[in-house]
Amino acid sequence: MSKVRHGYVLRISLSVLLTFLVSTSYAQGLSTSQSNDPEDENKRVEDLEKRLQQLEPPKPAKIVELPWEIETEKYYPSNTIPISEVMDKGTKIHFNVIKNDPNYKRPVYEEHWHSTYWGGRWSYVPMRIHYALHRLFTTYDIGISGELNFKQNVGIDFPMFQNKTDLDLYIIVFQTTVTDVYTKGNQVIVVGTPERNGAQVLTIKTGNLNPADLKKLLLIQLATPLGHELDYSLIVYEPPDYWLKQIQKAKEQK
């Protein structure tokens, strides 16, 4: 028998064996999981249906933007200018790096993204793809629930500081070493050198920002030193005394 023929027969034999083993394992799994109690079986089906709902859309669909992204785009700042102009004519502002891991490798999958974890809170596939597409994320320290949800979606943990009179804007950057931050109008330019790995979390003070239009969002742009955009994020502007105002509102409601 020729080597080619021998290899072909061997591949076919291995394929048949693998199919048999998978089928046997699947059948054994079904036999052990099946219950004679209709209520148990119905509950099992309901649990599987809920998990499926947490994983994918109800019908096949092409999703370019998630619903909240479409809504956010309505408040995209007008009169934006080129990144190079912000870097040249804008204001250079101070930033603090509160987390820096140059060897960080973004995981393909995290345990808590599974559909059985916390009722599938972070398992929705379109959401997972959305986060995987970006390397720049922004948030504020404006609540425990929001903080938990944001960190679990982004996939890294970092300290947050609730400053009553000097609010921080948190900027999470993957695969980039940040060197400078500039601002002009409703734009904030985060300049950095692209890297193969790495994660940084930096903060800037909202008191150092001077949005031209408070009815529009802040446009945070990650760019190379030559002014080429790598990614962007939109976020509402919150004043430095955000938390102080929240405390005052809580007192007034009592």
Short mmCIF file of C-alpha atoms in Angstrom, two decimals:
data_model
loop_
_atom_site.label_atom_id
_atom_site.label_comp_id
_atom_site.label_asym_id
_atom_site.label_seq_id
_atom_site.Cartn_x
_atom_site.Cartn_y
_atom_site.Cartn_z
CA MET A 1 0.00 0.00 0.00
CA SER A 2 1.40 3.41 -0.92
CA LYS A 3 2.19 6.00 1.75
CA VAL A 4 -0.54 8.28 0.39
CA ARG A 5 -3.13 5.50 0.49
CA HIS A 6 -2.00 4.45 3.96
CA GLY A 7 -2.29 8.02 5.26
CA TYR A 8 -5.77 8.38 3.76
CA VAL A 9 -6.99 5.18 5.41
CA LEU A 10 -5.47 6.25 8.73
CA ARG A 11 -7.24 9.62 8.63
CA ILE A 12 -10.56 7.97 7.84
CA SER A 13 -10.11 5.48 10.69
CA LEU A 14 -9.28 8.26 13.16
CA SER A 15 -12.27 10.29 11.99
CA VAL A 16 -14.65 7.35 12.50
CA LEU A 17 -13.18 6.65 15.94
CA LEU A 18 -13.50 10.28 17.00
CA THR A 19 -17.12 10.44 15.81
CA PHE A 20 -17.92 7.27 17.77
CA LEU A 21 -16.34 8.60 20.96
CA VAL A 22 -18.14 11.95 20.72
CA SER A 23 -21.48 10.26 20.01
CA THR A 24 -21.00 7.84 22.91
CA SER A 25 -20.08 10.63 25.33
CA TYR A 26 -23.05 12.72 24.23
CA ALA A 27 -25.44 9.79 24.64
CA GLN A 28 -24.07 9.01 28.08
CA GLY A 29 -24.46 12.65 29.06
CA LEU A 30 -28.07 12.65 27.99
CA SER A 31 -28.85 9.45 29.86
CA THR A 32 -27.36 10.74 33.09
CA SER A 33 -28.98 14.17 32.82
CA GLN A 34 -32.47 13.00 31.88
CA SER A 35 -35.01 12.81 34.63
CA ASN A 36 -38.28 10.95 34.91
CA ASP A 37 -39.79 13.99 36.61
CA PRO A 38 -41.47 16.25 34.00
CA GLU A 39 -41.00 19.29 36.23
CA ASP A 40 -37.23 18.76 36.38
CA GLU A 41 -37.10 18.34 32.61
CA ASN A 42 -39.16 21.49 32.03
CA LYS A 43 -36.93 23.46 34.36
CA ARG A 44 -33.85 22.20 32.53
CA VAL A 45 -35.34 23.32 29.20
CA GLU A 46 -36.24 26.74 30.63
CA ASP A 47 -32.71 27.20 31.98
CA LEU A 48 -31.22 26.34 28.58
CA GLU A 49 -33.60 28.76 26.84
CA LYS A 50 -32.59 31.56 29.23
CA ARG A 51 -28.91 30.86 28.61
CA LEU A 52 -29.52 30.97 24.86
CA GLN A 53 -31.24 34.36 25.22
CA GLN A 54 -28.17 35.66 27.04
CA LEU A 55 -25.88 34.50 24.23
CA GLU A 56 -27.38 35.65 20.94
CA PRO A 57 -30.13 37.74 19.29
CA PRO A 58 -33.56 36.06 18.95
CA LYS A 59 -33.18 35.92 15.15
CA PRO A 60 -30.19 35.89 12.78
CA ALA A 61 -29.14 39.49 12.18
CA LYS A 62 -26.23 41.65 11.10
CA ILE A 63 -25.38 44.07 13.91
CA VAL A 64 -23.09 46.97 13.07
CA GLU A 65 -23.84 49.01 16.18
CA LEU A 66 -25.52 48.07 19.43
CA PRO A 67 -28.74 49.97 20.29
CA TRP A 68 -27.06 52.14 22.91
CA GLU A 69 -24.28 53.03 20.45
CA ILE A 70 -26.85 54.28 17.94
CA GLU A 71 -28.46 56.43 20.63
CA THR A 72 -25.07 57.77 21.75
CA GLU A 73 -24.10 58.82 18.23
CA LYS A 74 -26.96 61.35 18.29
CA TYR A 75 -24.91 63.38 20.76
CA TYR A 76 -21.64 63.17 18.86
CA PRO A 77 -19.92 66.56 19.29
CA SER A 78 -20.26 68.96 16.39
CA ASN A 79 -17.47 71.10 14.97
CA THR A 80 -14.76 68.54 15.70
CA ILE A 81 -11.30 69.33 14.39
CA PRO A 82 -8.42 67.11 13.19
CA ILE A 83 -6.42 65.34 15.88
CA SER A 84 -3.22 67.05 14.76
CA GLU A 85 -4.85 70.45 15.32
CA VAL A 86 -5.91 69.52 18.87
CA MET A 87 -2.34 68.40 19.56
CA ASP A 88 -0.96 71.63 18.08
CA LYS A 89 -3.43 74.25 19.33
CA GLY A 90 -5.12 72.49 22.24
CA THR A 91 -4.17 72.35 25.91
CA LYS A 92 -1.83 69.67 27.18
CA ILE A 93 -3.21 68.29 30.45
CA HIS A 94 -1.78 66.22 33.26
CA PHE A 95 -2.70 62.54 33.63
CA ASN A 96 -2.00 59.91 36.29
CA VAL A 97 -1.25 56.28 35.43
CA ILE A 98 -2.92 54.20 38.17
CA LYS A 99 -2.36 50.82 36.51
CA ASN A 100 0.41 49.81 34.13
CA ASP A 101 1.04 46.26 32.93
CA PRO A 102 3.19 46.28 29.76
CA ASN A 103 3.10 42.46 29.53
CA TYR A 104 -0.69 42.16 29.72
CA LYS A 105 -2.21 39.96 27.01
CA ARG A 106 -5.91 40.38 26.33
CA PRO A 107 -7.64 37.03 26.85
CA VAL A 108 -9.76 35.43 24.17
CA TYR A 109 -12.28 34.45 26.85
CA GLU A 110 -12.86 35.04 30.56
CA GLU A 111 -14.58 32.67 32.97
CA HIS A 112 -17.15 35.24 34.05
CA TRP A 113 -18.30 35.73 30.43
CA HIS A 114 -19.89 32.27 30.48
CA SER A 115 -23.69 32.06 30.25
CA THR A 116 -23.89 30.26 33.62
CA TYR A 117 -22.05 33.04 35.47
CA TRP A 118 -24.31 35.58 37.22
CA GLY A 119 -27.23 34.61 35.01
CA GLY A 120 -25.25 35.39 31.87
CA ARG A 121 -24.85 39.07 32.76
CA TRP A 122 -21.75 39.42 30.55
CA SER A 123 -22.24 36.54 28.08
CA TYR A 124 -24.08 38.28 25.21
CA VAL A 125 -21.96 37.56 22.12
CA PRO A 126 -22.55 40.91 20.31
CA MET A 127 -21.43 42.71 23.46
CA ARG A 128 -18.33 40.55 23.74
CA ILE A 129 -17.46 41.32 20.11
CA HIS A 130 -18.02 45.04 20.74
CA TYR A 131 -15.49 45.09 23.58
CA ALA A 132 -13.02 42.98 21.61
CA LEU A 133 -13.11 45.48 18.74
CA HIS A 134 -11.91 48.38 20.90
CA ARG A 135 -8.74 49.21 22.77
CA LEU A 136 -9.96 52.45 24.40
CA PHE A 137 -12.63 52.65 27.13
CA THR A 138 -13.79 55.48 29.42
CA THR A 139 -15.81 55.64 32.63
CA TYR A 140 -16.40 57.55 35.86
CA ASP A 141 -16.60 56.39 39.46
CA ILE A 142 -20.35 56.96 39.62
CA GLY A 143 -21.75 53.86 41.35
CA ILE A 144 -20.89 50.34 42.50
CA SER A 145 -23.19 48.59 40.02
CA GLY A 146 -21.86 50.58 37.08
CA GLU A 147 -18.29 50.01 38.23
CA LEU A 148 -18.81 46.23 38.49
CA ASN A 149 -20.47 46.01 35.10
CA PHE A 150 -17.77 48.10 33.40
CA LYS A 151 -14.80 46.24 34.88
CA GLN A 152 -16.26 42.80 34.14
CA ASN A 153 -16.94 43.78 30.52
CA VAL A 154 -13.51 45.32 29.99
CA GLY A 155 -11.87 42.37 31.73
CA ILE A 156 -9.43 44.09 34.13
CA ASP A 157 -9.63 45.46 37.65
CA PHE A 158 -8.22 48.77 38.84
CA PRO A 159 -8.66 51.12 41.82
CA MET A 160 -11.26 53.87 41.75
CA PHE A 161 -11.32 57.01 43.91
CA GLN A 162 -14.50 58.82 44.78
CA ASN A 163 -13.38 62.46 44.93
CA LYS A 164 -16.22 64.74 46.05
CA THR A 165 -14.88 67.95 44.50
CA ASP A 166 -12.37 66.82 41.87
CA LEU A 167 -13.92 64.09 39.70
CA ASP A 168 -11.69 61.71 37.75
CA LEU A 169 -12.33 60.50 34.23
CA TYR A 170 -10.89 56.97 33.89
CA ILE A 171 -9.33 56.03 30.57
CA ILE A 172 -8.48 52.36 29.94
CA VAL A 173 -6.07 51.71 27.08
CA PHE A 174 -4.94 48.36 25.71
CA GLN A 175 -1.85 47.71 23.60
CA THR A 176 -0.66 51.31 23.74
CA THR A 177 1.87 53.23 25.84
CA VAL A 178 0.37 56.66 26.56
CA THR A 179 2.70 59.65 26.38
CA ASP A 180 0.49 62.76 26.32
CA VAL A 181 -3.08 63.99 26.67
CA TYR A 182 -4.49 67.09 24.94
CA THR A 183 -7.91 68.74 24.96
CA LYS A 184 -9.76 71.31 22.94
CA GLY A 185 -13.51 71.90 22.91
CA ASN A 186 -15.32 68.59 23.36
CA GLN A 187 -12.30 66.55 22.26
CA VAL A 188 -9.69 64.78 24.36
CA ILE A 189 -6.74 63.27 22.53
CA VAL A 190 -4.84 60.44 24.22
CA VAL A 191 -1.52 60.09 22.41
CA GLY A 192 0.40 56.83 22.62
CA THR A 193 2.68 54.37 20.90
CA PRO A 194 0.94 51.18 19.67
CA GLU A 195 2.23 47.98 21.27
CA ARG A 196 1.59 44.29 20.78
CA ASN A 197 0.60 43.80 24.44
CA GLY A 198 -0.03 45.89 27.53
CA ALA A 199 -2.77 47.61 29.53
CA GLN A 200 -2.82 51.05 31.13
CA VAL A 201 -5.42 52.84 33.22
CA LEU A 202 -5.02 56.59 33.59
CA THR A 203 -7.07 59.37 35.09
CA ILE A 204 -7.57 62.97 34.11
CA LYS A 205 -9.45 65.61 36.08
CA THR A 206 -12.71 66.83 34.57
CA GLY A 207 -11.82 70.24 35.99
CA ASN A 208 -9.06 70.41 33.35
CA LEU A 209 -11.60 70.02 30.56
CA ASN A 210 -13.57 72.88 29.05
CA PRO A 211 -16.25 71.45 26.72
CA ALA A 212 -17.54 73.86 24.10
CA ASP A 213 -21.02 72.31 24.12
CA LEU A 214 -22.40 70.69 27.27
CA LYS A 215 -25.34 69.30 25.30
CA LYS A 216 -22.94 67.08 23.37
CA LEU A 217 -20.69 64.24 24.54
CA LEU A 218 -16.95 64.28 25.03
CA LEU A 219 -15.06 62.64 22.18
CA ILE A 220 -12.06 60.77 23.60
CA GLN A 221 -9.66 59.74 20.83
CA LEU A 222 -6.69 57.40 21.04
CA ALA A 223 -4.07 58.45 18.51
CA THR A 224 -0.50 57.85 17.41
CA PRO A 225 2.13 60.60 17.82
CA LEU A 226 1.57 61.41 14.12
CA GLY A 227 -2.12 62.05 14.74
CA HIS A 228 -3.64 58.88 13.32
CA GLU A 229 -6.73 57.71 15.21
CA LEU A 230 -6.57 54.21 16.67
CA ASP A 231 -9.89 54.21 18.52
CA TYR A 232 -12.43 56.52 20.13
CA SER A 233 -14.97 56.63 22.94
CA LEU A 234 -17.93 58.90 23.67
CA ILE A 235 -18.88 59.86 27.21
CA VAL A 236 -20.97 62.56 28.88
CA TYR A 237 -19.12 65.38 30.61
CA GLU A 238 -19.48 65.41 34.39
CA PRO A 239 -18.33 68.46 36.41
CA PRO A 240 -15.65 68.21 39.14
CA ASP A 241 -18.24 68.52 41.94
CA TYR A 242 -20.43 65.68 40.65
CA TRP A 243 -20.30 63.71 43.90
CA LEU A 244 -20.82 66.78 46.09
CA LYS A 245 -24.02 67.54 44.18
CA GLN A 246 -25.19 63.94 44.59
CA ILE A 247 -24.66 64.15 48.35
CA GLN A 248 -26.58 67.42 48.51
CA LYS A 249 -29.48 65.94 46.52
CA ALA A 250 -29.62 62.93 48.86
CA LYS A 251 -29.82 65.25 51.89
CA GLU A 252 -32.60 67.30 50.31
CA GLN A 253 -34.67 64.19 49.64
CA LYS A 254 -34.58 63.12 53.28
#
